[in-house]
mmCIF file of C-alpha atoms in Angstrom:
data_model
loop_
_atom_site.group_PDB
_atom_site.id
_atom_site.type_symbol
_atom_site.label_atom_id
_atom_site.label_comp_id
_atom_site.label_asym_id
_atom_site.label_seq_id
_atom_site.Cartn_x
_atom_site.Cartn_y
_atom_site.Cartn_z
ATOM 1 C CA MET A 280 -4.859 10.281 -16.458
ATOM 2 C CA GLY A 281 -1.334 11.613 -16.436
ATOM 3 C CA ALA A 282 0.967 11.327 -19.407
ATOM 4 C CA GLY A 283 2.731 8.334 -17.900
ATOM 5 C CA ASP A 284 -0.400 6.494 -16.842
ATOM 6 C CA ALA A 285 -1.705 3.532 -18.793
ATOM 7 C CA PHE A 286 -5.245 2.210 -18.688
ATOM 8 C CA VAL A 287 -5.380 -1.246 -17.123
ATOM 9 C CA GLU A 288 -8.447 -3.361 -17.890
ATOM 10 C CA PRO A 289 -9.772 -5.026 -14.712
ATOM 11 C CA VAL A 290 -9.611 -8.824 -14.531
ATOM 12 C CA TRP A 291 -13.361 -9.380 -14.703
ATOM 13 C CA GLU A 292 -13.385 -13.188 -14.712
ATOM 14 C CA ARG A 293 -12.086 -13.291 -11.144
ATOM 15 C CA PHE A 294 -15.094 -11.324 -9.895
ATOM 16 C CA PRO A 295 -18.268 -12.959 -11.245
ATOM 17 C CA LEU A 296 -20.705 -10.964 -9.076
ATOM 18 C CA ILE A 297 -19.274 -7.633 -10.244
ATOM 19 C CA THR A 298 -19.226 -8.853 -13.833
ATOM 20 C CA SER A 299 -22.906 -9.790 -13.672
ATOM 21 C CA ASN A 300 -23.953 -6.537 -11.956
ATOM 22 C CA SER A 301 -24.128 -3.654 -14.431
ATOM 23 C CA TYR A 302 -23.924 -0.969 -11.707
ATOM 24 C CA ALA A 303 -20.858 -2.431 -10.005
ATOM 25 C CA ARG A 304 -19.140 -3.122 -13.302
ATOM 26 C CA ARG A 305 -19.707 0.447 -14.504
ATOM 27 C CA TRP A 306 -18.302 1.840 -11.260
ATOM 28 C CA ILE A 307 -15.157 -0.305 -11.403
ATOM 29 C CA GLN A 308 -14.759 0.606 -15.069
ATOM 30 C CA SER A 309 -14.948 4.304 -14.171
ATOM 31 C CA CYS A 310 -12.309 3.848 -11.437
ATOM 32 C CA ALA A 311 -9.958 2.226 -13.928
ATOM 33 C CA SER A 312 -10.690 4.855 -16.566
ATOM 34 C CA LEU A 313 -9.889 7.644 -14.102
ATOM 35 C CA GLY A 314 -6.402 6.207 -13.732
ATOM 36 C CA LEU A 315 -6.595 4.893 -10.182
ATOM 37 C CA ALA A 316 -3.651 2.689 -9.258
ATOM 38 C CA LYS A 317 -4.197 -0.934 -10.286
ATOM 39 C CA ASN A 318 -3.754 -2.070 -6.669
ATOM 40 C CA THR A 319 -6.483 0.366 -5.600
ATOM 41 C CA VAL A 320 -8.852 -0.894 -8.298
ATOM 42 C CA ALA A 321 -8.109 -4.482 -7.267
ATOM 43 C CA ALA A 322 -8.829 -3.660 -3.604
ATOM 44 C CA TYR A 323 -12.137 -2.038 -4.582
ATOM 45 C CA MET A 324 -13.071 -5.114 -6.599
ATOM 46 C CA TYR A 325 -12.381 -7.493 -3.697
ATOM 47 C CA ALA A 326 -14.460 -5.256 -1.432
ATOM 48 C CA MET A 327 -17.361 -4.999 -3.883
ATOM 49 C CA GLU A 328 -17.380 -8.732 -4.623
ATOM 50 C CA GLY A 329 -17.756 -9.325 -0.887
ATOM 51 C CA PHE A 330 -20.510 -6.755 -0.515
ATOM 52 C CA LEU A 331 -22.420 -8.119 -3.518
ATOM 53 C CA SER A 332 -22.198 -11.590 -1.980
ATOM 54 C CA PHE A 333 -23.651 -10.177 1.247
ATOM 55 C CA ALA A 334 -26.436 -8.455 -0.730
ATOM 56 C CA ARG A 335 -27.266 -11.602 -2.695
ATOM 57 C CA GLU A 336 -27.509 -13.750 0.437
ATOM 58 C CA ARG A 337 -30.027 -11.284 1.895
ATOM 59 C CA SER A 338 -31.846 -10.539 -1.378
ATOM 60 C CA LEU A 339 -30.995 -6.829 -1.063
ATOM 61 C CA ASP A 340 -31.862 -4.419 -3.865
ATOM 62 C CA LEU A 341 -28.886 -2.082 -4.221
ATOM 63 C CA ARG A 342 -31.169 0.782 -5.225
ATOM 64 C CA SER A 343 -33.022 0.619 -1.905
ATOM 65 C CA THR A 344 -30.234 -0.456 0.474
ATOM 66 C CA SER A 345 -30.870 0.951 3.946
ATOM 67 C CA GLN A 346 -28.503 2.153 6.664
ATOM 68 C CA GLU A 347 -29.674 -0.805 8.730
ATOM 69 C CA ALA A 348 -28.461 -3.172 5.997
ATOM 70 C CA ILE A 349 -25.085 -1.421 5.950
ATOM 71 C CA ALA A 350 -24.854 -1.804 9.737
ATOM 72 C CA GLN A 351 -25.510 -5.534 9.310
ATOM 73 C CA TYR A 352 -22.791 -5.658 6.654
ATOM 74 C CA VAL A 353 -20.301 -3.977 9.009
ATOM 75 C CA GLY A 354 -21.281 -6.441 11.726
ATOM 76 C CA GLU A 355 -20.588 -9.347 9.398
ATOM 77 C CA LEU A 356 -17.210 -7.869 8.395
ATOM 78 C CA ARG A 357 -16.208 -7.775 12.045
ATOM 79 C CA THR A 358 -16.635 -11.545 12.296
ATOM 80 C CA GLN A 359 -14.811 -12.488 9.092
ATOM 81 C CA PRO A 360 -11.469 -14.293 9.565
ATOM 82 C CA ARG A 361 -8.340 -12.911 8.017
ATOM 83 C CA ARG A 362 -6.768 -14.939 5.234
ATOM 84 C CA LEU A 363 -3.184 -15.403 6.367
ATOM 85 C CA GLY A 364 -0.496 -17.874 5.439
ATOM 86 C CA ALA A 365 0.705 -20.574 7.768
ATOM 87 C CA SER A 366 3.798 -18.536 8.679
ATOM 88 C CA ALA A 367 1.860 -15.425 9.657
ATOM 89 C CA THR A 368 2.746 -13.946 13.022
ATOM 90 C CA ARG A 369 0.504 -10.883 13.326
ATOM 91 C CA ILE A 370 -2.121 -11.270 16.038
ATOM 92 C CA ASP A 371 -3.255 -7.646 16.428
ATOM 93 C CA SER A 372 -6.792 -8.346 15.270
ATOM 94 C CA GLY A 373 -7.256 -11.722 16.938
ATOM 95 C CA GLY A 374 -7.442 -13.552 13.615
ATOM 96 C CA LEU A 375 -10.233 -11.289 12.295
ATOM 97 C CA LEU A 376 -10.072 -8.590 9.627
ATOM 98 C CA SER A 377 -7.745 -5.754 10.622
ATOM 99 C CA ASN A 378 -9.045 -2.250 11.258
ATOM 100 C CA ALA A 379 -7.366 -1.027 8.071
ATOM 101 C CA THR A 380 -9.115 -3.732 6.014
ATOM 102 C CA LEU A 381 -12.491 -2.868 7.566
ATOM 103 C CA GLN A 382 -11.938 0.784 6.656
ATOM 104 C CA GLN A 383 -10.940 -0.150 3.119
ATOM 105 C CA ARG A 384 -13.972 -2.407 2.553
ATOM 106 C CA LEU A 385 -16.382 0.225 3.863
ATOM 107 C CA THR A 386 -14.736 3.005 1.848
ATOM 108 C CA ALA A 387 -15.181 1.035 -1.362
ATOM 109 C CA VAL A 388 -18.885 0.463 -0.677
ATOM 110 C CA ARG A 389 -19.375 4.141 0.224
ATOM 111 C CA LEU A 390 -17.717 5.283 -3.013
ATOM 112 C CA PHE A 391 -19.849 2.828 -4.987
ATOM 113 C CA PHE A 392 -23.037 4.295 -3.544
ATOM 114 C CA GLU A 393 -21.723 7.811 -4.218
ATOM 115 C CA PHE A 394 -21.454 6.706 -7.838
ATOM 116 C CA LEU A 395 -25.053 5.494 -7.790
ATOM 117 C CA VAL A 396 -26.189 8.823 -6.312
ATOM 118 C CA ASP A 397 -24.288 10.779 -8.972
ATOM 119 C CA GLU A 398 -25.853 8.621 -11.662
ATOM 120 C CA GLY A 399 -29.309 9.308 -10.267
ATOM 121 C CA LEU A 400 -29.886 5.648 -9.491
ATOM 122 C CA VAL A 401 -30.379 6.165 -5.754
ATOM 123 C CA ARG A 402 -31.419 9.246 -3.778
ATOM 124 C CA ASN A 403 -29.223 8.944 -0.687
ATOM 125 C CA ASN A 404 -25.974 7.201 0.155
ATOM 126 C CA PRO A 405 -26.658 4.680 2.955
ATOM 127 C CA VAL A 406 -22.948 4.583 3.813
ATOM 128 C CA SER A 407 -22.319 7.955 5.407
ATOM 129 C CA ARG A 408 -18.820 9.036 6.347
ATOM 130 C CA GLY A 409 -19.978 8.883 9.949
ATOM 131 C CA ARG A 410 -23.129 8.803 12.011
ATOM 132 C CA ASN A 411 -24.369 11.722 14.082
ATOM 133 C CA THR A 412 -24.015 11.402 17.837
ATOM 134 C CA SER A 413 -24.962 13.984 20.431
ATOM 135 C CA SER A 414 -22.785 15.190 23.282
ATOM 136 C CA SER A 415 -24.364 14.555 26.681
ATOM 137 C CA ARG A 416 -22.934 17.821 28.025
ATOM 138 C CA SER A 417 -23.473 20.377 25.290
ATOM 139 C CA GLY A 418 -26.101 18.740 23.119
ATOM 140 C CA ALA A 419 -23.894 19.415 20.090
ATOM 141 C CA ARG A 420 -23.770 16.778 17.363
ATOM 142 C CA SER A 421 -20.599 15.276 15.960
ATOM 143 C CA GLU A 422 -19.586 12.670 13.405
ATOM 144 C CA GLN A 423 -18.523 9.221 14.567
ATOM 145 C CA SER A 424 -17.223 6.748 12.025
ATOM 146 C CA LEU A 425 -19.129 3.499 11.458
ATOM 147 C CA VAL A 426 -15.835 1.726 12.077
ATOM 148 C CA GLN A 427 -13.512 3.394 14.550
ATOM 149 C CA ARG A 428 -10.175 4.150 12.932
ATOM 150 C CA PHE A 429 -6.953 3.101 14.630
ATOM 151 C CA HIS A 430 -3.534 4.298 13.509
ATOM 152 C CA LYS A 431 -0.759 1.856 14.340
ATOM 153 C CA LEU A 432 2.674 3.395 14.759
ATOM 154 C CA PRO A 433 5.236 1.959 12.335
ATOM 155 C CA TRP A 434 7.627 -0.654 13.657
ATOM 156 C CA ILE A 435 11.232 0.492 14.032
ATOM 157 C CA PRO A 436 13.959 -2.092 14.786
ATOM 158 C CA THR A 437 16.009 -1.837 17.959
ATOM 159 C CA GLU A 438 19.796 -1.683 17.729
ATOM 160 C CA GLU A 439 19.990 -5.418 18.418
ATOM 161 C CA GLN A 440 17.375 -6.218 15.754
ATOM 162 C CA TRP A 441 19.066 -3.911 13.246
ATOM 163 C CA THR A 442 22.428 -5.616 13.811
ATOM 164 C CA ALA A 443 20.796 -9.003 13.248
ATOM 165 C CA LEU A 444 19.118 -7.777 10.060
ATOM 166 C CA LEU A 445 22.379 -6.403 8.673
ATOM 167 C CA ALA A 446 24.115 -9.708 9.383
ATOM 168 C CA VAL A 447 21.495 -11.537 7.296
ATOM 169 C CA VAL A 448 21.502 -8.955 4.506
ATOM 170 C CA ARG A 449 25.268 -9.367 3.997
ATOM 171 C CA ASP A 450 24.603 -12.811 2.546
ATOM 172 C CA GLU A 451 21.899 -11.624 0.147
ATOM 173 C CA SER A 452 22.388 -11.297 -3.623
ATOM 174 C CA ARG A 453 23.683 -8.114 -5.237
ATOM 175 C CA ARG A 454 20.188 -7.297 -6.402
ATOM 176 C CA ASN A 455 18.635 -7.659 -2.971
ATOM 177 C CA ARG A 456 21.337 -5.624 -1.225
ATOM 178 C CA CYS A 457 20.974 -2.888 -3.836
ATOM 179 C CA MET A 458 17.188 -2.834 -3.472
ATOM 180 C CA LEU A 459 17.387 -2.687 0.315
ATOM 181 C CA ALA A 460 19.884 0.187 0.177
ATOM 182 C CA LEU A 461 17.781 2.216 -2.259
ATOM 183 C CA ALA A 462 14.592 1.498 -0.291
ATOM 184 C CA TYR A 463 16.228 3.121 2.737
ATOM 185 C CA ASP A 464 18.092 5.972 1.012
ATOM 186 C CA ALA A 465 15.095 7.165 -0.998
ATOM 187 C CA ALA A 466 12.314 6.069 1.424
ATOM 188 C CA LEU A 467 10.696 4.009 -1.318
ATOM 189 C CA ARG A 468 7.414 2.167 -1.121
ATOM 190 C CA ARG A 469 7.376 -1.413 -2.402
ATOM 191 C CA GLU A 470 5.710 -0.456 -5.708
ATOM 192 C CA GLU A 471 8.075 2.464 -6.261
ATOM 193 C CA LEU A 472 11.111 0.235 -5.725
ATOM 194 C CA CYS A 473 10.013 -2.764 -7.781
ATOM 195 C CA GLU A 474 8.796 -0.665 -10.708
ATOM 196 C CA LEU A 475 11.969 1.391 -11.130
ATOM 197 C CA ARG A 476 13.249 1.508 -14.692
ATOM 198 C CA SER A 477 16.785 1.901 -15.943
ATOM 199 C CA SER A 478 15.731 5.248 -17.436
ATOM 200 C CA ASP A 479 14.794 6.486 -13.940
ATOM 201 C CA LEU A 480 18.467 6.494 -12.921
ATOM 202 C CA ASP A 481 20.739 9.536 -12.987
ATOM 203 C CA PRO A 482 24.054 7.979 -11.867
ATOM 204 C CA ALA A 483 26.052 11.153 -12.494
ATOM 205 C CA HIS A 484 24.104 13.010 -9.804
ATOM 206 C CA ARG A 485 22.986 9.931 -7.801
ATOM 207 C CA LEU A 486 19.288 10.679 -8.300
ATOM 208 C CA LEU A 487 16.197 8.510 -8.811
ATOM 209 C CA ARG A 488 13.059 9.614 -10.643
ATOM 210 C CA ILE A 489 9.981 8.115 -8.990
ATOM 211 C CA ARG A 490 7.344 8.150 -11.709
ATOM 212 C CA ALA A 491 3.867 9.382 -10.836
ATOM 213 C CA GLU A 492 2.122 6.189 -11.928
ATOM 214 C CA THR A 493 4.092 4.123 -9.405
ATOM 215 C CA THR A 494 3.322 6.360 -6.410
ATOM 216 C CA LYS A 495 0.420 6.294 -3.992
ATOM 217 C CA GLY A 496 -0.336 9.992 -4.456
ATOM 218 C CA ARG A 497 0.173 9.955 -8.258
ATOM 219 C CA ARG A 498 2.857 12.651 -8.014
ATOM 220 C CA GLU A 499 6.355 12.374 -9.441
ATOM 221 C CA ARG A 500 9.376 13.176 -7.307
ATOM 222 C CA VAL A 501 13.172 13.054 -7.653
ATOM 223 C CA VAL A 502 15.184 11.734 -4.693
ATOM 224 C CA PRO A 503 18.912 11.206 -4.012
ATOM 225 C CA TYR A 504 20.740 8.064 -3.011
ATOM 226 C CA SER A 505 24.054 7.588 -1.208
ATOM 227 C CA ASP A 506 27.488 6.749 -2.560
ATOM 228 C CA THR A 507 27.207 3.319 -0.883
ATOM 229 C CA SER A 508 23.972 2.620 -2.753
ATOM 230 C CA GLY A 509 25.645 3.882 -5.915
ATOM 231 C CA GLN A 510 28.408 1.285 -5.538
ATOM 232 C CA LEU A 511 25.881 -1.481 -4.878
ATOM 233 C CA LEU A 512 23.950 -0.338 -7.932
ATOM 234 C CA ARG A 513 27.073 -0.442 -10.127
ATOM 235 C CA ASP A 514 27.859 -3.961 -8.928
ATOM 236 C CA TYR A 515 24.314 -5.104 -9.608
ATOM 237 C CA LEU A 516 24.235 -3.573 -13.099
ATOM 238 C CA VAL A 517 27.279 -5.629 -14.041
ATOM 239 C CA GLN A 518 25.407 -8.784 -13.023
ATOM 240 C CA ARG A 519 22.175 -7.552 -14.635
ATOM 241 C CA ARG A 520 23.740 -7.574 -18.111
ATOM 242 C CA GLY A 521 23.598 -11.359 -18.052
ATOM 243 C CA LEU A 522 19.903 -11.346 -17.105
ATOM 244 C CA ALA A 523 18.539 -8.463 -19.123
ATOM 245 C CA LYS A 524 15.658 -9.865 -21.127
ATOM 246 C CA ASP A 525 13.646 -6.789 -20.118
ATOM 247 C CA ARG A 526 15.510 -3.602 -20.992
ATOM 248 C CA GLN A 527 13.185 -1.266 -19.128
ATOM 249 C CA ALA A 528 12.792 -2.801 -15.667
ATOM 250 C CA LEU A 529 15.755 -2.136 -13.391
ATOM 251 C CA PHE A 530 15.344 -5.063 -11.024
ATOM 252 C CA LEU A 531 14.917 -8.478 -12.612
ATOM 253 C CA SER A 532 13.949 -11.912 -11.394
ATOM 254 C CA GLU A 533 16.790 -14.266 -10.505
ATOM 255 C CA SER A 534 14.532 -17.317 -10.435
ATOM 256 C CA PRO A 535 15.394 -20.012 -13.023
ATOM 257 C CA ARG A 536 11.727 -20.109 -14.014
ATOM 258 C CA ASN A 537 11.338 -16.358 -14.624
ATOM 259 C CA GLN A 538 14.956 -15.303 -15.011
ATOM 260 C CA GLY A 539 15.284 -11.882 -16.605
ATOM 261 C CA ALA A 540 11.622 -10.910 -16.158
ATOM 262 C CA PRO A 541 10.781 -7.823 -14.053
ATOM 263 C CA ILE A 542 10.705 -8.580 -10.344
ATOM 264 C CA THR A 543 7.169 -8.800 -8.943
ATOM 265 C CA LEU A 544 5.825 -7.250 -5.762
ATOM 266 C CA TRP A 545 5.138 -10.747 -4.447
ATOM 267 C CA THR A 546 8.729 -11.858 -5.035
ATOM 268 C CA TRP A 547 10.099 -8.846 -3.173
ATOM 269 C CA SER A 548 7.708 -9.430 -0.274
ATOM 270 C CA LYS A 549 8.951 -13.032 -0.030
ATOM 271 C CA VAL A 550 12.570 -11.831 -0.002
ATOM 272 C CA ILE A 551 11.832 -9.446 2.870
ATOM 273 C CA ARG A 552 9.865 -12.092 4.760
ATOM 274 C CA SER A 553 12.754 -14.523 4.483
ATOM 275 C CA ILE A 554 15.201 -11.910 5.809
ATOM 276 C CA ALA A 555 12.843 -11.053 8.680
ATOM 277 C CA LEU A 556 12.501 -14.677 9.810
ATOM 278 C CA ARG A 557 16.231 -15.431 9.575
ATOM 279 C CA ALA A 558 17.022 -12.294 11.597
ATOM 280 C CA ASN A 559 14.345 -13.134 14.183
ATOM 281 C CA ALA A 560 12.665 -9.798 13.439
ATOM 282 C CA PRO A 561 9.205 -10.890 12.171
ATOM 283 C CA SER A 562 7.837 -7.330 12.110
ATOM 284 C CA PHE A 563 10.385 -6.286 9.469
ATOM 285 C CA SER A 564 8.442 -5.536 6.267
ATOM 286 C CA THR A 565 8.822 -3.937 2.843
ATOM 287 C CA HIS A 566 7.748 -0.646 4.438
ATOM 288 C CA THR A 567 10.160 -0.692 7.393
ATOM 289 C CA LEU A 568 13.118 0.893 5.612
ATOM 290 C CA ARG A 569 10.904 3.746 4.378
ATOM 291 C CA HIS A 570 9.771 4.500 7.938
ATOM 292 C CA LEU A 571 13.320 4.169 9.225
ATOM 293 C CA CYS A 572 14.619 6.643 6.648
ATOM 294 C CA LEU A 573 11.938 9.214 7.474
ATOM 295 C CA THR A 574 12.611 8.763 11.193
ATOM 296 C CA ASP A 575 16.330 9.314 10.671
ATOM 297 C CA LEU A 576 15.622 12.466 8.650
ATOM 298 C CA ALA A 577 13.521 13.800 11.531
ATOM 299 C CA ARG A 578 16.243 12.926 14.029
ATOM 300 C CA SER A 579 18.806 14.796 11.916
ATOM 301 C CA GLY A 580 16.732 17.982 12.029
ATOM 302 C CA TRP A 581 14.640 17.967 8.856
ATOM 303 C CA GLN A 582 11.373 19.892 9.112
ATOM 304 C CA LEU A 583 8.083 18.009 8.769
ATOM 305 C CA HIS A 584 7.168 19.645 5.452
ATOM 306 C CA GLU A 585 10.605 18.774 4.031
ATOM 307 C CA ILE A 586 10.186 15.119 5.009
ATOM 308 C CA ALA A 587 6.669 15.071 3.540
ATOM 309 C CA LYS A 588 7.943 16.352 0.184
ATOM 310 C CA PHE A 589 10.811 13.848 0.184
ATOM 311 C CA ALA A 590 8.434 10.962 0.977
ATOM 312 C CA GLY A 591 5.700 12.024 -1.444
ATOM 313 C CA HIS A 592 3.126 12.390 1.327
ATOM 314 C CA GLN A 593 0.043 14.467 0.602
ATOM 315 C CA SER A 594 -0.753 14.931 4.291
ATOM 316 C CA LEU A 595 1.581 16.184 7.022
ATOM 317 C CA GLU A 596 -0.353 14.001 9.464
ATOM 318 C CA THR A 597 0.823 10.919 7.544
ATOM 319 C CA THR A 598 4.403 12.131 7.864
ATOM 320 C CA ARG A 599 3.943 12.864 11.552
ATOM 321 C CA ARG A 600 2.741 9.310 12.212
ATOM 322 C CA SER A 601 5.642 7.899 10.198
ATOM 323 C CA VAL A 602 8.277 9.595 12.353
ATOM 324 C CA ASP A 603 6.461 9.622 15.705
ATOM 325 C CA ARG A 604 7.473 6.063 16.656
ATOM 326 C CA GLY A 605 11.125 6.894 16.050
ATOM 327 C CA HIS A 606 10.957 9.959 18.279
ATOM 328 C CA ARG A 607 9.309 7.924 21.069
ATOM 329 C CA GLN A 608 11.822 5.111 20.762
ATOM 330 C CA ALA A 609 14.765 7.576 20.821
ATOM 331 C CA SER A 610 13.443 9.208 24.017
ATOM 332 C CA HIS A 611 13.594 5.940 26.016
#
C-alpha cells in the first residue's frame, strides 16, 4: 500500500456466504490488504456473494468447478434484473444487468479462481479471459470473451441542454456550485471530488492535489482550477466556517441531520440527479463534467497523452473513448 493508503476492513456481516467460506474470505481479505480501493473491494464482494449463492443452489464444489458451470453462471447473470430506483430512466439493457456489470461480476470470479490456483487449491482456472474460436478462413485461433464487451460513448450535453443545466445550477448552494466548477476544471471523478481535503488546496497557485488513495489508478496528480472556481471556493469557505465539525474534509454536509460531516458519495449523486431532472437532462451524471472537460481540452488542441496525464488515465484508449463523443458531436 502507498503511504497515504489505509487498510479498510471489509464489512463481513453483510456477506454471510463469503464470511462462511474460508476461500472466499481469504481472497477478499487479500484484496483489502493489497490496498485495493474500498469501492473495488465492495464490488468484488457483491459479485462473489452472488456467485457463491449460485454455487450453493447447484451444490457446486469450488475446487472442481467446470467451464460448463461457469457458462451456466454467465447465462443466469444475463437473465438477472437490474436493481434500479423508481426514478431510473436508463433502458439500455432492457431492465437486465448492464454489460459493464456482467464484465465486473465475471472479472471478480476469474480473479477469485486465479487466487485459488496460486494457492494450489485448484489446478486450472475455469474462468478464462476468453474462449478459443477458430477462423473459418484461415484456421487461426483467437480469443473471444465469455461476455462481449461494449464501450458506450460518454454523454455530452447539447448547447440547449447545457443552457438548461446552467440555469438550474445558478440556484444551487455555494457548496454545490463550487463542487460543480471544480469537477469540470480539474476533470474530477466523484470520489476524487468528494474526498478532497482542505490540505489538498493550494489557493496561491490555484492547484488541487488529488491524492493517490482517492483515484482509480492509485496515482497522485496535481491539477489547476480557474479563477472563477477560485472565487466560488472562497465564497464557500466563508460559509464552511459555520459548518466545520470536520477540519479535514473540504466539502461538508448541509443536511440538518448530518450537518458538518463530510459529504458522502451518495449525497453528491442525489444532488446531481436532482439537477439533471430539473434541467430535463436525465443523462447528466457525476461523470459528465469530467468527460466534458476532457473533450474541451481535445477541442482546444491538447495531445492525447497530455489529456491522459491530466485525467489520471493509465490507458490512452480510455482517454480516446472519453473525448471521441465530443469530436463526433462537434463534427455534426
